[in-house]
PDB file of C-alpha atoms in Angstrom:
ATOM      1  CA  UNK A   9      52.070 176.976  86.195  1.00 81.00           C
ATOM      2  CA  UNK A  10      52.006 178.699  82.902  1.00 88.00           C
ATOM      3  CA  UNK A  11      53.282 182.205  83.012  1.00 93.00           C
ATOM      4  CA  UNK A  12      53.626 184.867  80.302  1.00 95.00           C
ATOM      5  CA  UNK A  13      55.577 188.009  81.018  1.00 95.00           C
ATOM      6  CA  UNK A  14      55.604 190.985  78.637  1.00 96.00           C
ATOM      7  CA  UNK A  15      57.800 193.870  78.599  1.00 97.00           C
ATOM      8  CA  UNK A  16      58.939 196.630  76.136  1.00 98.00           C
ATOM      9  CA  UNK A  17      55.829 198.888  75.885  1.00 98.00           C
ATOM     10  CA  UNK A  18      56.288 202.665  76.070  1.00 98.00           C
ATOM     11  CA  UNK A  19      55.394 206.103  74.361  1.00 98.00           C
ATOM     12  CA  UNK A  20      56.893 206.933  71.079  1.00 98.00           C
ATOM     13  CA  UNK A  21      56.291 209.357  68.300  1.00 98.00           C
ATOM     14  CA  UNK A  22      54.644 208.390  64.939  1.00 98.00           C
ATOM     15  CA  UNK A  23      57.510 206.700  62.794  1.00 98.00           C
ATOM     16  CA  UNK A  24      59.375 205.360  65.713  1.00 98.00           C
ATOM     17  CA  UNK A  25      59.942 201.753  66.855  1.00 98.00           C
ATOM     18  CA  UNK A  26      59.447 199.408  69.748  1.00 98.00           C
ATOM     19  CA  UNK A  27      60.415 195.920  70.564  1.00 98.00           C
ATOM     20  CA  UNK A  28      58.105 193.966  72.738  1.00 98.00           C
ATOM     21  CA  UNK A  29      59.112 190.744  74.511  1.00 98.00           C
ATOM     22  CA  UNK A  30      57.059 187.852  75.915  1.00 96.00           C
ATOM     23  CA  UNK A  31      58.886 185.428  78.205  1.00 95.00           C
ATOM     24  CA  UNK A  32      57.120 181.985  78.666  1.00 93.00           C
ATOM     25  CA  UNK A  33      57.611 179.516  81.351  1.00 90.00           C
ATOM     26  CA  UNK A  34      55.805 176.467  83.003  1.00 83.00           C
ATOM     27  CA  UNK A  35      55.338 174.449  79.945  1.00 74.00           C
ATOM     28  CA  UNK A  36      56.902 172.608  77.106  1.00 65.00           C
ATOM     29  CA  UNK A  37      56.532 174.478  73.876  1.00 68.00           C
ATOM     30  CA  UNK A  38      55.581 171.394  71.596  1.00 74.00           C
ATOM     31  CA  UNK A  39      53.079 172.058  68.819  1.00 87.00           C
ATOM     32  CA  UNK A  40      52.494 175.580  70.219  1.00 93.00           C
ATOM     33  CA  UNK A  41      51.812 178.955  68.782  1.00 95.00           C
ATOM     34  CA  UNK A  42      52.493 182.286  70.331  1.00 96.00           C
ATOM     35  CA  UNK A  43      50.311 185.264  69.419  1.00 97.00           C
ATOM     36  CA  UNK A  44      50.309 189.071  69.867  1.00 98.00           C
ATOM     37  CA  UNK A  45      46.933 190.658  70.329  1.00 98.00           C
ATOM     38  CA  UNK A  46      45.971 194.414  71.078  1.00 98.00           C
ATOM     39  CA  UNK A  47      43.025 196.233  72.416  1.00 98.00           C
ATOM     40  CA  UNK A  48      42.282 199.850  72.246  1.00 97.00           C
ATOM     41  CA  UNK A  49      39.669 201.474  74.796  1.00 93.00           C
ATOM     42  CA  UNK A  50      36.207 200.767  73.534  1.00 93.00           C
ATOM     43  CA  UNK A  51      37.341 198.229  70.760  1.00 96.00           C
ATOM     44  CA  UNK A  52      37.510 194.579  70.486  1.00 97.00           C
ATOM     45  CA  UNK A  53      40.567 192.834  70.985  1.00 98.00           C
ATOM     46  CA  UNK A  54      42.352 191.808  67.608  1.00 98.00           C
ATOM     47  CA  UNK A  55      45.216 189.687  66.526  1.00 98.00           C
ATOM     48  CA  UNK A  56      48.354 191.287  65.425  1.00 98.00           C
ATOM     49  CA  UNK A  57      50.845 188.633  64.796  1.00 98.00           C
ATOM     50  CA  UNK A  58      51.356 184.783  65.468  1.00 98.00           C
ATOM     51  CA  UNK A  59      54.261 182.427  65.249  1.00 96.00           C
ATOM     52  CA  UNK A  60      54.349 178.495  65.119  1.00 95.00           C
ATOM     53  CA  UNK A  61      57.073 177.725  67.874  1.00 92.00           C
ATOM     54  CA  UNK A  62      60.174 175.963  66.523  1.00 86.00           C
ATOM     55  CA  UNK A  63      58.685 175.601  62.881  1.00 88.00           C
ATOM     56  CA  UNK A  64      58.710 179.522  62.592  1.00 87.00           C
ATOM     57  CA  UNK A  65      55.760 180.048  60.293  1.00 95.00           C
ATOM     58  CA  UNK A  66      54.146 183.484  60.856  1.00 98.00           C
ATOM     59  CA  UNK A  67      50.791 185.162  60.353  1.00 98.00           C
ATOM     60  CA  UNK A  68      50.205 188.980  60.314  1.00 98.00           C
ATOM     61  CA  UNK A  69      47.127 191.213  60.351  1.00 98.00           C
ATOM     62  CA  UNK A  70      46.941 193.178  57.039  1.00 98.00           C
ATOM     63  CA  UNK A  71      47.173 196.472  59.149  1.00 97.00           C
ATOM     64  CA  UNK A  72      50.723 195.586  60.409  1.00 98.00           C
ATOM     65  CA  UNK A  73      52.084 193.625  57.407  1.00 98.00           C
ATOM     66  CA  UNK A  74      55.576 194.996  56.310  1.00 97.00           C
ATOM     67  CA  UNK A  75      55.855 197.130  59.542  1.00 98.00           C
ATOM     68  CA  UNK A  76      55.863 194.566  62.433  1.00 98.00           C
ATOM     69  CA  UNK A  77      57.903 191.336  62.765  1.00 98.00           C
ATOM     70  CA  UNK A  78      57.404 188.367  65.089  1.00 98.00           C
ATOM     71  CA  UNK A  79      60.308 186.245  65.974  1.00 96.00           C
ATOM     72  CA  UNK A  80      61.382 183.652  68.628  1.00 94.00           C
ATOM     73  CA  UNK A  81      64.379 182.823  70.721  1.00 91.00           C
ATOM     74  CA  UNK A  82      63.692 179.178  71.631  1.00 84.00           C
ATOM     75  CA  UNK A  83      66.875 179.102  73.953  1.00 84.00           C
ATOM     76  CA  UNK A  84      65.050 181.858  76.094  1.00 86.00           C
ATOM     77  CA  UNK A  85      61.524 180.704  75.517  1.00 88.00           C
ATOM     78  CA  UNK A  86      60.710 184.256  74.460  1.00 93.00           C
ATOM     79  CA  UNK A  87      58.833 185.694  71.613  1.00 95.00           C
ATOM     80  CA  UNK A  88      59.423 189.207  70.331  1.00 97.00           C
ATOM     81  CA  UNK A  89      57.446 191.780  68.314  1.00 98.00           C
ATOM     82  CA  UNK A  90      59.376 194.251  66.429  1.00 98.00           C
ATOM     83  CA  UNK A  91      57.286 197.130  65.682  1.00 98.00           C
ATOM     84  CA  UNK A  92      58.498 199.662  63.021  1.00 98.00           C
ATOM     85  CA  UNK A  93      56.973 202.673  61.366  1.00 98.00           C
ATOM     86  CA  UNK A  94      54.524 203.136  64.305  1.00 98.00           C
ATOM     87  CA  UNK A  95      51.223 205.055  63.785  1.00 98.00           C
ATOM     88  CA  UNK A  96      48.850 206.605  66.073  1.00 97.00           C
ATOM     89  CA  UNK A  97      46.410 203.875  65.313  1.00 97.00           C
ATOM     90  CA  UNK A  98      48.760 201.304  66.704  1.00 98.00           C
ATOM     91  CA  UNK A  99      48.050 202.729  70.220  1.00 98.00           C
ATOM     92  CA  UNK A 100      46.636 199.861  72.431  1.00 98.00           C
ATOM     93  CA  UNK A 101      47.272 197.580  75.146  1.00 98.00           C
ATOM     94  CA  UNK A 102      49.252 194.639  73.593  1.00 98.00           C
ATOM     95  CA  UNK A 103      48.983 191.032  75.052  1.00 98.00           C
ATOM     96  CA  UNK A 104      50.960 187.926  74.338  1.00 97.00           C
ATOM     97  CA  UNK A 105      49.369 184.665  74.507  1.00 97.00           C
ATOM     98  CA  UNK A 106      49.858 181.036  73.794  1.00 96.00           C
ATOM     99  CA  UNK A 107      48.077 178.116  72.201  1.00 95.00           C
ATOM    100  CA  UNK A 108      49.655 174.921  73.251  1.00 92.00           C
ATOM    101  CA  UNK A 109      48.080 172.646  70.910  1.00 92.00           C
ATOM    102  CA  UNK A 110      48.486 174.512  67.515  1.00 95.00           C
ATOM    103  CA  UNK A 111      49.600 173.361  63.950  1.00 92.00           C
ATOM    104  CA  UNK A 112      49.358 176.820  62.202  1.00 95.00           C
ATOM    105  CA  UNK A 113      49.763 180.341  63.598  1.00 97.00           C
ATOM    106  CA  UNK A 114      46.267 181.878  63.929  1.00 97.00           C
ATOM    107  CA  UNK A 115      43.964 184.459  65.525  1.00 98.00           C
ATOM    108  CA  UNK A 116      41.142 182.326  67.098  1.00 98.00           C
ATOM    109  CA  UNK A 117      41.319 183.849  70.451  1.00 98.00           C
ATOM    110  CA  UNK A 118      39.395 180.940  72.300  1.00 97.00           C
ATOM    111  CA  UNK A 119      42.213 178.590  71.392  1.00 97.00           C
ATOM    112  CA  UNK A 120      44.767 180.799  73.348  1.00 97.00           C
ATOM    113  CA  UNK A 121      44.339 179.627  76.771  1.00 94.00           C
ATOM    114  CA  UNK A 122      47.047 181.653  78.421  1.00 95.00           C
ATOM    115  CA  UNK A 123      47.490 185.370  78.410  1.00 97.00           C
ATOM    116  CA  UNK A 124      50.099 187.721  79.657  1.00 97.00           C
ATOM    117  CA  UNK A 125      49.111 190.870  81.708  1.00 97.00           C
ATOM    118  CA  UNK A 126      49.627 193.375  78.805  1.00 97.00           C
ATOM    119  CA  UNK A 127      51.995 196.214  77.977  1.00 98.00           C
ATOM    120  CA  UNK A 128      50.791 199.643  76.877  1.00 98.00           C
ATOM    121  CA  UNK A 129      52.003 201.130  73.661  1.00 98.00           C
ATOM    122  CA  UNK A 130      51.182 204.841  72.995  1.00 98.00           C
ATOM    123  CA  UNK A 131      52.046 206.573  69.727  1.00 98.00           C
ATOM    124  CA  UNK A 132      51.802 210.265  69.387  1.00 97.00           C
ATOM    125  CA  UNK A 133      51.356 212.229  65.984  1.00 93.00           C
TER     126      UNK A 133
END
């Protein structure tokens, strides 16, 4: 069974940092991508960052470029999202997901078949 387990969310003040983790199990990460998405109450879920597993290519939403970094530890089957210079508008539930037949990192949500449970990030001003 495919399972994604997220951790690292919490509450921070504006300008602070958080590091989210997503541990994957139950499948072989060949030609796979991992993505981070977020959803605030009353708003649509949006892509934040994505990475091509092993190759390492990345893709970022314009709103987080220069502040967030997605990375991987292949030995641990884990993907990270380092979030710096956090803003109140970053407040959302953050989800990780995997596309197991992926060439380039993307934000086409229908292609991400497996999702984690989400971890809450709250940024106060």
